[in-house]
Amino acid sequence: MQPLSLPPRLLMGPGPINCYPRVLTAMSTQLVGQYDPAMTNYMNEVMSLYRQVFNTQNEQTFLIDGTSRAGIEAAIVSILEPGDKVLVPIFGRFGHLLAEIAERADADVHTIEAPWGEVFKPEQIEEAIKKVKPKLLAIVQGDTSTTMLQPLDELGAICRAHDVLFYTDATASIAGNPFETDKWQVDAVTVGLQKCLGGPSGSAPITMSERFVQHVRKRHHVEAGIRDAHHQDAKGQRIRSNYFDLSMIMDYWGEERLNHHTEAATMLFGARECALALLSEGQEKVLKRHKLAGDAMLAGVQAMGLTPFGDLQHKMTNVVGVSIPDEVDGESIRKTLLDTFNIEIGTSFGPLKGKIWRIGTMGYNARQDAVLHTLQSLETVLRRGGCKLPLGDAIDAAMSVYCDEK
Amino acid sequence: MQPLSLPPRLLMGPGPINCYPRVLTAMSTQLVGQYDPAMTNYMNEVMSLYRQVFNTQNEQTFLIDGTSRAGIEAAIVSILEPGDKVLVPIFGRFGHLLAEIAERADADVHTIEAPWGEVFKPEQIEEAIKKVKPKLLAIVQGDTSTTMLQPLDELGAICRAHDVLFYTDATASIAGNPFETDKWQVDAVTVGLQKCLGGPSGSAPITMSERFVQHVRKRHHVEAGIRDAHHQDAKGQRIRSNYFDLSMIMDYWGEERLNHHTEAATMLFGARECALALLSEGQEKVLKRHKLAGDAMLAGVQAMGLTPFGDLQHKMTNVVGVSIPDEVDGESIRKTLLDTFNIEIGTSFGPLKGKIWRIGTMGYNARQDAVLHTLQSLETVLRRGGCKLPLGDAIDAAMSVYCDEK
């Protein structure tokens, strides 16, 4: 029964990463009641802050109380009724996740797949839309399993032209790569805090267009036990999940403040501070910081003689896949980095398991010193493990990226 | 864009309540990676601590990442397949919630209802079990909407005799009222942190008996994208929710550490500290502290001339319903208490809306000074609002309860 005592890790994997210290400070704030004006004011402020994070005017912008996949499931189960068609273009593990969540909702799930390490061309997606005629297109923006970033800017117009709703999971990419909800005509977006937003897992910000909201409201049913005489149910099929029923969660965050869950206030304080960290530094600056750190890390591993994974034209700024050299045991290198240098880099899933490391530069850790410490330490561990490396080149290459910027 | 600044409320409603300061401190701890040995060790420790909180030997004891109703939905959707019969005895709002969550899972839901302010006799429940022959009995232990505490100690044996699984939601009662998972033969229990455990909403501890787990495992399907050659799916129907699929969440907390969500580490740190606060003070002492505070509050409001709500033989220790006198506006009194004294008491739902206040004495706030400040302030606000009251009697009655104890 000792107090918490955790090693001072530098988290340079695909997330979670170290939180901004200001986020942790905010999360030690004492509570107020869930309908206290002080609380509901902060809820309204969080809605406003995340509209800025998502670059949207959407009224319906709030938090789902759960990890990022809670946000995904809320969006999918609230919009798709059993039998509804959904198209999921899959280019990594998290595409499979979207398809699986939709399958469990008994939707009629159609998938197209790109090889791991590549993304889709808009034409491929449009072609599949024409064939499937789905109600919803569901696609990941950045899939950390492959480090690929799917361009989304042309997909909204395609979806509108074919009367398809457009949902994306931007958990791994938001705040480290451009995201434009309204400009790209995305109807629903969900994210998490634990990547470039620099917070802990456990809260899933969501935004929904009015078009998306209208579909959800058709399924609105007020919970028994809190129903008043003036409440009327919509005619559509009741959403299968109570916890993820976005029509009820909108009532909780909206003017009626109709009780649903008890808002996870500490996570809300953290989510608020994540948004403030981003917006007070400035989105442009934060995106540039991620681009620089990612470029420097990429240059570093290449200069070390290692081979990056996948289509570099479509790499996320904030994570790079690195092929594990044949002569080394990838897990042993990761363990030594952790044990000796307190630095964590990531392993991989599915077809890439044991084949690549994933090195992230996200949020608070998208910093020059974090990049340089990681490269130096990786170089040292590989050298002492018997790899022949051009010593010092990685650091020089990474520092050049930073110097060129100045 | 100001730093968080919240008023110093004393939260004496039905929850959430003020957190133990040590819980807030723990929640400002910097993260480590989700598979870091430091993290998985703490996950194992949390499992062990919550076995003690639940008074169980159940291996499968962990956290669901969401508010308390996330835990409820995880238990219900993982055990009930569409068409499965469930019996829900309802004695308040949260019984309706269990029934509604089961309905949304397309279970065959049978309910019996007790008037708000009463509980069920075991015979009533056994009779309904004989008639319905359900797979599952789902019942709330303490329903804060009515302040009633359903005795559960005889229900486990009844369920075993009729081969029924037994699930209870003890969110509002755990740690303030006795709970004996193994002794009472409860098969699954879910709770939240925001009541007598003295933490924030956002994490839902759960425990499951081996009997319950066997049913859940029959529905085990490994997620696409992380499936290896050695993974085999069970034959039962796949659980409808990915996020709440307890068979996969067991794999994440178990030895395989198969990736599911990213554990909400900050909430886990908070949940750990809630358990430590309880166990280091001692469960018996904490129960006694809640009993004392509840008795003192009850004696106080009665001495003030107010009428408590419901069957006092079956009142939860940690909350009392108080009938709002005809001559006062209940909401106006609550507002003055909050604005003038920074003290929050609760309103009510459904049939009790506007009829009773609910005054809680939970967790950190199950303290003599909190009880006395609340009684004094309520007396003052009522007196200045024009009520005729025997001034000082409430405090004297409450202090007598504490003095008698010494």
CSV table of N, CA and C in Angstrom, one decimal, chain A residues 1-2 4-7 9 11 16-19 24 26-33 36-38 42 65-67 69-70 73 93 96-97 100-101 103-104 200-202 221 223-226 228 238-245 248 259-264 266 269 272 276 279 338 344 349-350 353, chain B residues 1-2 4-7 9 11 16-19 24 26-33 36-38 42 65-67 69-70 73 93 96-97 100-101 103-104 200-202 221 223-226 228 238-245 248 259-264 266-267 269 272 276 279 338 344 349-350 353:
chain,number,residue,atom,x,y,z
A,1,MET,N,0.8,-1.2,0.0
A,1,MET,CA,0.0,0.0,0.0
A,1,MET,C,0.9,1.3,0.0
A,2,GLN,N,1.7,1.3,-1.0
A,2,GLN,CA,2.6,2.5,-1.1
A,2,GLN,C,2.0,3.5,-2.0
A,4,LEU,N,1.7,6.0,-5.2
A,4,LEU,CA,2.1,5.8,-6.6
A,4,LEU,C,3.6,6.2,-6.8
A,5,SER,N,4.3,5.4,-7.5
A,5,SER,CA,5.7,5.8,-7.8
A,5,SER,C,6.0,5.2,-9.1
A,6,LEU,N,6.1,6.0,-10.1
A,6,LEU,CA,6.3,5.6,-11.5
A,6,LEU,C,7.6,6.1,-12.0
A,7,PRO,N,8.3,5.3,-12.8
A,7,PRO,CA,9.5,5.7,-13.4
A,7,PRO,C,9.3,6.8,-14.4
A,9,ARG,N,9.4,7.9,-17.4
A,9,ARG,CA,9.6,7.5,-18.8
A,9,ARG,C,9.4,8.6,-19.8
A,11,LEU,N,8.0,8.9,-23.3
A,11,LEU,CA,7.1,8.0,-24.1
A,11,LEU,C,7.1,8.4,-25.5
A,16,PRO,N,-0.2,5.9,-25.6
A,16,PRO,CA,-0.2,7.2,-25.0
A,16,PRO,C,1.2,7.8,-24.8
A,17,ILE,N,1.3,9.1,-24.7
A,17,ILE,CA,2.6,9.8,-24.5
A,17,ILE,C,2.5,10.6,-23.2
A,18,ASN,N,3.6,11.2,-22.9
A,18,ASN,CA,3.6,12.0,-21.6
A,18,ASN,C,2.6,13.2,-21.8
A,19,CYS,N,1.9,13.4,-20.7
A,19,CYS,CA,0.9,14.5,-20.7
A,19,CYS,C,1.6,15.9,-20.6
A,24,LEU,N,-2.0,17.6,-16.3
A,24,LEU,CA,-2.0,16.9,-15.0
A,24,LEU,C,-2.4,17.7,-13.8
A,26,ALA,N,-4.3,20.3,-13.9
A,26,ALA,CA,-5.8,20.6,-14.0
A,26,ALA,C,-6.6,19.4,-13.5
A,27,MET,N,-6.0,18.2,-13.7
A,27,MET,CA,-6.7,17.0,-13.3
A,27,MET,C,-6.7,16.7,-11.8
A,28,SER,N,-6.0,17.5,-11.0
A,28,SER,CA,-6.0,17.4,-9.6
A,28,SER,C,-7.0,18.4,-8.9
A,29,THR,N,-7.8,19.0,-9.7
A,29,THR,CA,-8.8,20.0,-9.2
A,29,THR,C,-10.0,19.3,-8.5
A,30,GLN,N,-10.3,19.9,-7.4
A,30,GLN,CA,-11.5,19.4,-6.6
A,30,GLN,C,-12.8,19.6,-7.4
A,31,LEU,N,-13.7,18.7,-7.2
A,31,LEU,CA,-15.0,18.7,-8.0
A,31,LEU,C,-16.0,19.7,-7.5
A,32,VAL,N,-16.9,20.0,-8.4
A,32,VAL,CA,-18.2,20.6,-8.0
A,32,VAL,C,-19.3,19.7,-8.5
A,33,GLY,N,-20.6,19.9,-8.2
A,33,GLY,CA,-21.7,19.1,-8.6
A,33,GLY,C,-21.9,19.1,-10.1
A,36,ASP,N,-23.9,22.1,-11.1
A,36,ASP,CA,-23.5,23.4,-10.6
A,36,ASP,C,-23.2,24.3,-11.8
A,37,PRO,N,-23.7,25.6,-11.6
A,37,PRO,CA,-23.4,26.5,-12.8
A,37,PRO,C,-21.9,26.5,-13.1
A,38,ALA,N,-21.1,26.4,-12.2
A,38,ALA,CA,-19.6,26.4,-12.5
A,38,ALA,C,-19.3,25.2,-13.4
A,42,TYR,N,-18.3,25.3,-17.5
A,42,TYR,CA,-17.1,24.6,-18.1
A,42,TYR,C,-17.5,23.6,-19.2
A,65,ASP,N,-17.6,10.0,-22.5
A,65,ASP,CA,-16.8,9.5,-21.3
A,65,ASP,C,-16.3,8.1,-21.5
A,66,GLY,N,-15.1,8.0,-22.1
A,66,GLY,CA,-14.5,6.7,-22.3
A,66,GLY,C,-13.3,6.9,-23.1
A,67,THR,N,-12.6,5.8,-23.5
A,67,THR,CA,-11.4,6.0,-24.3
A,67,THR,C,-11.8,6.3,-25.7
A,69,ARG,N,-12.0,4.6,-28.4
A,69,ARG,CA,-12.9,3.7,-29.1
A,69,ARG,C,-14.3,3.8,-28.5
A,70,ALA,N,-14.5,4.4,-27.4
A,70,ALA,CA,-15.8,4.7,-26.9
A,70,ALA,C,-16.5,5.7,-27.8
A,73,GLU,N,-17.5,4.0,-31.1
A,73,GLU,CA,-18.7,3.2,-31.0
A,73,GLU,C,-19.9,4.0,-30.8
A,93,ARG,N,-4.9,-1.5,-38.7
A,93,ARG,CA,-5.7,-2.1,-37.7
A,93,ARG,C,-6.9,-1.3,-37.3
A,96,HIS,N,-9.9,-2.0,-39.4
A,96,HIS,CA,-10.6,-3.2,-39.0
A,96,HIS,C,-11.5,-3.0,-37.8
A,97,LEU,N,-11.0,-2.1,-36.9
A,97,LEU,CA,-11.8,-1.8,-35.7
A,97,LEU,C,-13.1,-1.2,-36.1
A,100,GLU,N,-15.4,-3.8,-37.5
A,100,GLU,CA,-15.9,-4.7,-36.5
A,100,GLU,C,-17.0,-4.1,-35.6
A,101,ILE,N,-16.8,-2.8,-35.2
A,101,ILE,CA,-17.8,-2.1,-34.4
A,101,ILE,C,-19.1,-2.0,-35.2
A,103,GLU,N,-20.0,-4.1,-37.6
A,103,GLU,CA,-20.6,-5.4,-37.7
A,103,GLU,C,-21.3,-5.8,-36.4
A,104,ARG,N,-20.8,-5.4,-35.3
A,104,ARG,CA,-21.4,-5.7,-34.0
A,104,ARG,C,-22.7,-5.0,-33.9
A,200,PRO,N,-4.2,12.3,-21.1
A,200,PRO,CA,-4.4,10.8,-20.8
A,200,PRO,C,-5.5,10.2,-21.6
A,201,SER,N,-5.5,9.0,-21.8
A,201,SER,CA,-6.7,8.2,-22.4
A,201,SER,C,-7.8,8.3,-21.4
A,202,GLY,N,-9.1,8.3,-21.9
A,202,GLY,CA,-10.2,8.3,-21.1
A,202,GLY,C,-11.3,9.3,-21.4
A,221,HIS,N,-35.0,8.5,-27.9
A,221,HIS,CA,-36.0,7.9,-26.9
A,221,HIS,C,-35.5,8.4,-25.5
A,223,GLU,N,-35.0,8.2,-21.5
A,223,GLU,CA,-34.9,7.1,-20.6
A,223,GLU,C,-36.0,7.0,-19.6
A,224,ALA,N,-36.5,5.8,-19.4
A,224,ALA,CA,-37.5,5.6,-18.3
A,224,ALA,C,-36.9,6.0,-17.0
A,225,GLY,N,-37.8,6.5,-16.1
A,225,GLY,CA,-37.3,6.9,-14.8
A,225,GLY,C,-37.0,8.4,-14.7
A,226,ILE,N,-36.7,9.0,-15.9
A,226,ILE,CA,-36.5,10.5,-15.9
A,226,ILE,C,-37.4,11.1,-16.9
A,228,ASP,N,-40.6,12.9,-18.5
A,228,ASP,CA,-41.7,13.8,-18.0
A,228,ASP,C,-42.8,13.7,-19.0
A,238,ARG,N,-34.9,2.6,-31.5
A,238,ARG,CA,-34.1,3.1,-30.4
A,238,ARG,C,-32.6,2.6,-30.6
A,239,ILE,N,-31.7,3.5,-30.2
A,239,ILE,CA,-30.3,3.2,-30.3
A,239,ILE,C,-30.0,2.0,-29.4
A,240,ARG,N,-29.1,1.1,-29.8
A,240,ARG,CA,-28.9,-0.2,-29.1
A,240,ARG,C,-28.2,-0.1,-27.8
A,241,SER,N,-27.5,1.0,-27.7
A,241,SER,CA,-26.7,1.2,-26.5
A,241,SER,C,-27.3,2.4,-25.7
A,242,ASN,N,-27.4,2.3,-24.4
A,242,ASN,CA,-27.8,3.5,-23.6
A,242,ASN,C,-26.6,4.4,-23.4
A,243,TYR,N,-25.5,3.8,-23.1
A,243,TYR,CA,-24.3,4.6,-22.7
A,243,TYR,C,-23.8,5.5,-23.9
A,244,PHE,N,-24.0,4.9,-25.1
A,244,PHE,CA,-23.5,5.5,-26.3
A,244,PHE,C,-24.6,6.2,-27.1
A,245,ASP,N,-25.7,6.4,-26.5
A,245,ASP,CA,-26.9,7.0,-27.3
A,245,ASP,C,-26.6,8.5,-27.4
A,248,MET,N,-29.4,11.0,-26.4
A,248,MET,CA,-29.5,11.3,-25.0
A,248,MET,C,-28.3,12.1,-24.5
A,259,ASN,N,-30.5,14.3,-17.3
A,259,ASN,CA,-29.5,13.4,-16.7
A,259,ASN,C,-29.3,12.2,-17.6
A,260,HIS,N,-28.1,11.9,-17.8
A,260,HIS,CA,-27.7,10.6,-18.5
A,260,HIS,C,-26.7,10.0,-17.6
A,261,HIS,N,-25.4,10.0,-18.0
A,261,HIS,CA,-24.3,9.6,-17.1
A,261,HIS,C,-24.0,10.8,-16.1
A,262,THR,N,-23.1,10.6,-15.2
A,262,THR,CA,-22.5,11.7,-14.4
A,262,THR,C,-21.2,12.0,-15.0
A,263,GLU,N,-21.1,13.2,-15.6
A,263,GLU,CA,-19.9,13.6,-16.3
A,263,GLU,C,-18.7,13.3,-15.5
A,264,ALA,N,-17.7,12.7,-16.2
A,264,ALA,CA,-16.4,12.5,-15.6
A,264,ALA,C,-15.6,13.8,-15.5
A,266,THR,N,-13.1,15.1,-13.8
A,266,THR,CA,-11.7,15.1,-13.9
A,266,THR,C,-11.2,15.0,-15.3
A,269,PHE,N,-11.8,18.2,-17.0
A,269,PHE,CA,-10.8,19.2,-16.7
A,269,PHE,C,-9.5,19.0,-17.6
A,272,ARG,N,-10.2,19.9,-21.2
A,272,ARG,CA,-10.2,21.3,-21.4
A,272,ARG,C,-8.8,21.8,-21.5
A,276,LEU,N,-6.7,23.9,-24.4
A,276,LEU,CA,-6.1,25.2,-24.1
A,276,LEU,C,-4.6,25.1,-24.5
A,279,LEU,N,-4.6,25.5,-28.3
A,279,LEU,CA,-5.0,26.8,-28.8
A,279,LEU,C,-4.2,28.0,-28.3
A,338,LEU,N,14.1,0.9,-22.7
A,338,LEU,CA,13.2,1.2,-21.5
A,338,LEU,C,14.0,1.1,-20.2
A,344,GLU,N,10.5,4.8,-24.0
A,344,GLU,CA,9.7,3.8,-24.6
A,344,GLU,C,9.4,4.1,-26.1
A,349,PHE,N,1.4,-4.4,-34.5
A,349,PHE,CA,0.2,-5.3,-34.5
A,349,PHE,C,0.2,-6.2,-35.8
A,350,GLY,N,-0.6,-7.2,-35.7
A,350,GLY,CA,-1.0,-8.0,-36.9
A,350,GLY,C,0.1,-8.3,-37.9
A,353,LYS,N,3.7,-7.2,-36.8
A,353,LYS,CA,4.2,-7.6,-35.5
A,353,LYS,C,5.6,-8.1,-35.6
B,1,MET,N,-9.6,32.1,-21.8
B,1,MET,CA,-8.7,31.1,-21.6
B,1,MET,C,-8.0,31.2,-20.2
B,2,GLN,N,-8.8,31.2,-19.2
B,2,GLN,CA,-8.3,31.3,-17.8
B,2,GLN,C,-8.0,29.9,-17.3
B,4,LEU,N,-8.4,26.8,-14.7
B,4,LEU,CA,-9.6,26.4,-14.0
B,4,LEU,C,-9.7,27.1,-12.6
B,5,SER,N,-10.9,27.5,-12.3
B,5,SER,CA,-11.1,28.1,-11.0
B,5,SER,C,-12.5,27.8,-10.6
B,6,LEU,N,-12.6,26.9,-9.7
B,6,LEU,CA,-13.9,26.4,-9.2
B,6,LEU,C,-14.2,26.8,-7.8
B,7,PRO,N,-15.5,27.1,-7.5
B,7,PRO,CA,-15.8,27.5,-6.1
B,7,PRO,C,-15.6,26.3,-5.2
B,9,ARG,N,-17.0,24.1,-3.2
B,9,ARG,CA,-18.3,23.6,-2.8
B,9,ARG,C,-18.1,22.4,-1.8
B,11,LEU,N,-20.0,19.2,-1.2
B,11,LEU,CA,-21.0,18.4,-2.0
B,11,LEU,C,-21.8,17.4,-1.1
B,16,PRO,N,-22.1,13.2,-7.6
B,16,PRO,CA,-20.7,13.1,-7.1
B,16,PRO,C,-20.5,14.0,-5.8
B,17,ILE,N,-19.5,13.6,-5.1
B,17,ILE,CA,-19.2,14.3,-3.9
B,17,ILE,C,-17.7,14.7,-3.9
B,18,ASN,N,-17.2,15.5,-3.0
B,18,ASN,CA,-15.8,15.9,-3.0
B,18,ASN,C,-14.9,14.7,-2.9
B,19,CYS,N,-13.9,14.7,-3.7
B,19,CYS,CA,-12.9,13.6,-3.7
B,19,CYS,C,-12.0,13.7,-2.5
B,24,LEU,N,-7.1,13.1,-5.7
B,24,LEU,CA,-6.8,14.1,-6.7
B,24,LEU,C,-5.3,14.2,-6.9
B,26,ALA,N,-3.1,11.8,-6.6
B,26,ALA,CA,-2.7,10.6,-7.4
B,26,ALA,C,-3.0,10.9,-8.9
B,27,MET,N,-4.1,11.6,-9.2
B,27,MET,CA,-4.5,11.8,-10.6
B,27,MET,C,-3.7,12.9,-11.3
B,28,SER,N,-2.8,13.5,-10.6
B,28,SER,CA,-1.8,14.4,-11.4
B,28,SER,C,-0.5,13.7,-11.6
B,29,THR,N,-0.5,12.4,-11.5
B,29,THR,CA,0.8,11.6,-11.8
B,29,THR,C,1.0,11.5,-13.3
B,30,GLN,N,2.3,11.7,-13.7
B,30,GLN,CA,2.7,11.6,-15.1
B,30,GLN,C,2.5,10.1,-15.5
B,31,LEU,N,2.3,9.9,-16.8
B,31,LEU,CA,2.0,8.5,-17.3
B,31,LEU,C,3.2,7.7,-17.6
B,32,VAL,N,3.0,6.4,-17.7
B,32,VAL,CA,3.9,5.5,-18.4
B,32,VAL,C,3.2,4.8,-19.5
B,33,GLY,N,3.8,4.0,-20.3
B,33,GLY,CA,3.2,3.3,-21.4
B,33,GLY,C,2.2,2.3,-20.9
B,36,ASP,N,4.0,-0.9,-20.1
B,36,ASP,CA,5.2,-0.8,-19.3
B,36,ASP,C,5.0,-1.7,-18.0
B,37,PRO,N,6.0,-2.4,-17.6
B,37,PRO,CA,5.9,-3.3,-16.4
B,37,PRO,C,5.3,-2.5,-15.2
B,38,ALA,N,5.7,-1.2,-15.1
B,38,ALA,CA,5.2,-0.4,-14.0
B,38,ALA,C,3.7,-0.2,-14.1
B,42,TYR,N,0.7,-2.1,-11.7
B,42,TYR,CA,-0.3,-1.3,-11.1
B,42,TYR,C,-1.7,-1.8,-11.5
B,65,ASP,N,-13.5,1.4,-18.4
B,65,ASP,CA,-13.2,2.8,-18.6
B,65,ASP,C,-14.4,3.6,-19.0
B,66,GLY,N,-15.1,4.1,-18.0
B,66,GLY,CA,-16.3,4.9,-18.3
B,66,GLY,C,-17.0,5.2,-17.0
B,67,THR,N,-18.1,5.9,-17.0
B,67,THR,CA,-18.8,6.1,-15.8
B,67,THR,C,-19.5,4.9,-15.3
B,69,ARG,N,-22.5,3.8,-15.3
B,69,ARG,CA,-23.4,3.1,-16.2
B,69,ARG,C,-22.7,2.4,-17.3
B,70,ALA,N,-21.4,2.7,-17.6
B,70,ALA,CA,-20.6,1.9,-18.5
B,70,ALA,C,-20.4,0.5,-18.0
B,73,GLU,N,-23.6,-1.4,-18.3
B,73,GLU,CA,-23.9,-1.9,-19.7
B,73,GLU,C,-22.9,-3.0,-20.1
B,93,ARG,N,-35.2,4.9,-9.9
B,93,ARG,CA,-34.8,5.2,-11.2
B,93,ARG,C,-33.8,4.3,-11.8
B,96,HIS,N,-35.0,1.1,-13.3
B,96,HIS,CA,-35.5,1.4,-14.7
B,96,HIS,C,-34.3,1.4,-15.7
B,97,LEU,N,-33.2,1.9,-15.2
B,97,LEU,CA,-32.0,2.0,-16.1
B,97,LEU,C,-31.6,0.6,-16.4
B,100,GLU,N,-33.9,-0.8,-18.9
B,100,GLU,CA,-33.7,-0.2,-20.2
B,100,GLU,C,-32.5,-0.7,-21.0
B,101,ILE,N,-31.4,-0.8,-20.2
B,101,ILE,CA,-30.1,-1.3,-20.9
B,101,ILE,C,-30.3,-2.7,-21.4
B,103,GLU,N,-33.2,-4.0,-22.2
B,103,GLU,CA,-34.1,-3.9,-23.4
B,103,GLU,C,-33.3,-3.6,-24.7
B,104,ARG,N,-32.4,-2.6,-24.5
B,104,ARG,CA,-31.6,-2.2,-25.7
B,104,ARG,C,-30.7,-3.3,-26.2
B,200,PRO,N,-13.7,10.7,-8.5
B,200,PRO,CA,-14.5,11.3,-9.5
B,200,PRO,C,-15.2,10.2,-10.3
B,201,SER,N,-16.3,10.6,-11.0
B,201,SER,CA,-16.9,9.7,-12.0
B,201,SER,C,-15.9,9.4,-13.1
B,202,GLY,N,-16.0,8.3,-13.8
B,202,GLY,CA,-15.2,8.0,-14.9
B,202,GLY,C,-14.5,6.7,-14.9
B,221,HIS,N,-14.7,-13.5,-29.0
B,221,HIS,CA,-14.2,-13.4,-30.4
B,221,HIS,C,-13.1,-12.4,-30.4
B,223,GLU,N,-10.6,-9.6,-31.8
B,223,GLU,CA,-10.8,-8.5,-32.7
B,223,GLU,C,-9.9,-8.7,-34.0
B,224,ALA,N,-10.5,-8.4,-35.1
B,224,ALA,CA,-9.8,-8.4,-36.4
B,224,ALA,C,-8.6,-7.3,-36.3
B,225,GLY,N,-7.5,-7.6,-36.9
B,225,GLY,CA,-6.4,-6.6,-36.9
B,225,GLY,C,-5.4,-6.9,-35.8
B,226,ILE,N,-5.8,-7.7,-34.8
B,226,ILE,CA,-4.8,-8.1,-33.8
B,226,ILE,C,-4.9,-9.7,-33.6
B,228,ASP,N,-4.1,-13.4,-34.0
B,228,ASP,CA,-2.9,-14.3,-34.4
B,228,ASP,C,-3.5,-15.7,-34.8
B,238,ARG,N,-21.4,-13.4,-30.9
B,238,ARG,CA,-20.5,-12.3,-30.6
B,238,ARG,C,-21.2,-11.2,-29.8
B,239,ILE,N,-20.5,-10.7,-28.8
B,239,ILE,CA,-21.1,-9.6,-27.9
B,239,ILE,C,-21.3,-8.4,-28.8
B,240,ARG,N,-22.5,-7.7,-28.6
B,240,ARG,CA,-22.9,-6.7,-29.5
B,240,ARG,C,-22.1,-5.4,-29.5
B,241,SER,N,-21.3,-5.2,-28.4
B,241,SER,CA,-20.5,-4.0,-28.2
B,241,SER,C,-19.1,-4.5,-28.2
B,242,ASN,N,-18.2,-3.7,-28.9
B,242,ASN,CA,-16.8,-4.0,-28.8
B,242,ASN,C,-16.3,-3.4,-27.5
B,243,TYR,N,-16.7,-2.1,-27.2
B,243,TYR,CA,-16.1,-1.4,-26.1
B,243,TYR,C,-16.4,-2.1,-24.8
B,244,PHE,N,-17.6,-2.7,-24.7
B,244,PHE,CA,-18.1,-3.4,-23.5
B,244,PHE,C,-18.0,-4.9,-23.5
B,245,ASP,N,-17.2,-5.4,-24.4
B,245,ASP,CA,-17.0,-6.9,-24.6
B,245,ASP,C,-16.1,-7.4,-23.5
B,248,MET,N,-13.1,-9.7,-24.2
B,248,MET,CA,-11.9,-9.0,-24.7
B,248,MET,C,-11.2,-8.2,-23.6
B,259,ASN,N,-4.3,-6.3,-26.8
B,259,ASN,CA,-4.7,-4.9,-26.9
B,259,ASN,C,-6.2,-4.7,-27.1
B,260,HIS,N,-6.8,-3.9,-26.3
B,260,HIS,CA,-8.3,-3.6,-26.6
B,260,HIS,C,-8.3,-2.0,-26.6
B,261,HIS,N,-8.8,-1.4,-25.6
B,261,HIS,CA,-8.7,0.0,-25.5
B,261,HIS,C,-7.3,0.4,-24.9
B,262,THR,N,-7.0,1.7,-24.8
B,262,THR,CA,-5.8,2.1,-24.1
B,262,THR,C,-6.3,2.5,-22.7
B,263,GLU,N,-5.8,1.8,-21.7
B,263,GLU,CA,-6.3,2.0,-20.3
B,263,GLU,C,-6.2,3.5,-20.0
B,264,ALA,N,-7.3,4.0,-19.4
B,264,ALA,CA,-7.3,5.4,-18.9
B,264,ALA,C,-6.5,5.5,-17.6
B,266,THR,N,-5.0,7.7,-15.8
B,266,THR,CA,-5.2,8.7,-14.8
B,266,THR,C,-6.4,8.3,-13.9
B,267,MET,N,-7.4,7.7,-14.6
B,267,MET,CA,-8.6,7.2,-13.9
B,267,MET,C,-8.2,6.0,-13.0
B,269,PHE,N,-5.2,5.5,-11.7
B,269,PHE,CA,-4.5,6.0,-10.6
B,269,PHE,C,-5.5,6.5,-9.5
B,272,ARG,N,-7.2,3.4,-7.9
B,272,ARG,CA,-6.3,2.8,-7.0
B,272,ARG,C,-6.3,3.5,-5.6
B,276,LEU,N,-7.3,2.4,-1.8
B,276,LEU,CA,-6.3,2.5,-0.7
B,276,LEU,C,-6.9,3.4,0.4
B,279,LEU,N,-9.3,1.0,2.3
B,279,LEU,CA,-8.6,-0.1,2.9
B,279,LEU,C,-7.6,0.3,4.0
B,338,LEU,N,-26.4,26.9,-2.1
B,338,LEU,CA,-25.2,26.9,-2.9
B,338,LEU,C,-24.6,28.3,-3.0
B,344,GLU,N,-23.9,22.1,-1.6
B,344,GLU,CA,-24.9,21.5,-2.5
B,344,GLU,C,-25.6,20.4,-1.9
B,349,PHE,N,-35.7,12.9,-9.1
B,349,PHE,CA,-36.1,12.5,-10.4
B,349,PHE,C,-37.5,12.0,-10.4
B,350,GLY,N,-38.1,12.0,-11.6
B,350,GLY,CA,-39.4,11.2,-11.8
B,350,GLY,C,-40.5,11.6,-10.9
B,353,LYS,N,-39.7,14.2,-8.2
B,353,LYS,CA,-39.2,15.5,-8.6
B,353,LYS,C,-39.9,16.7,-7.9
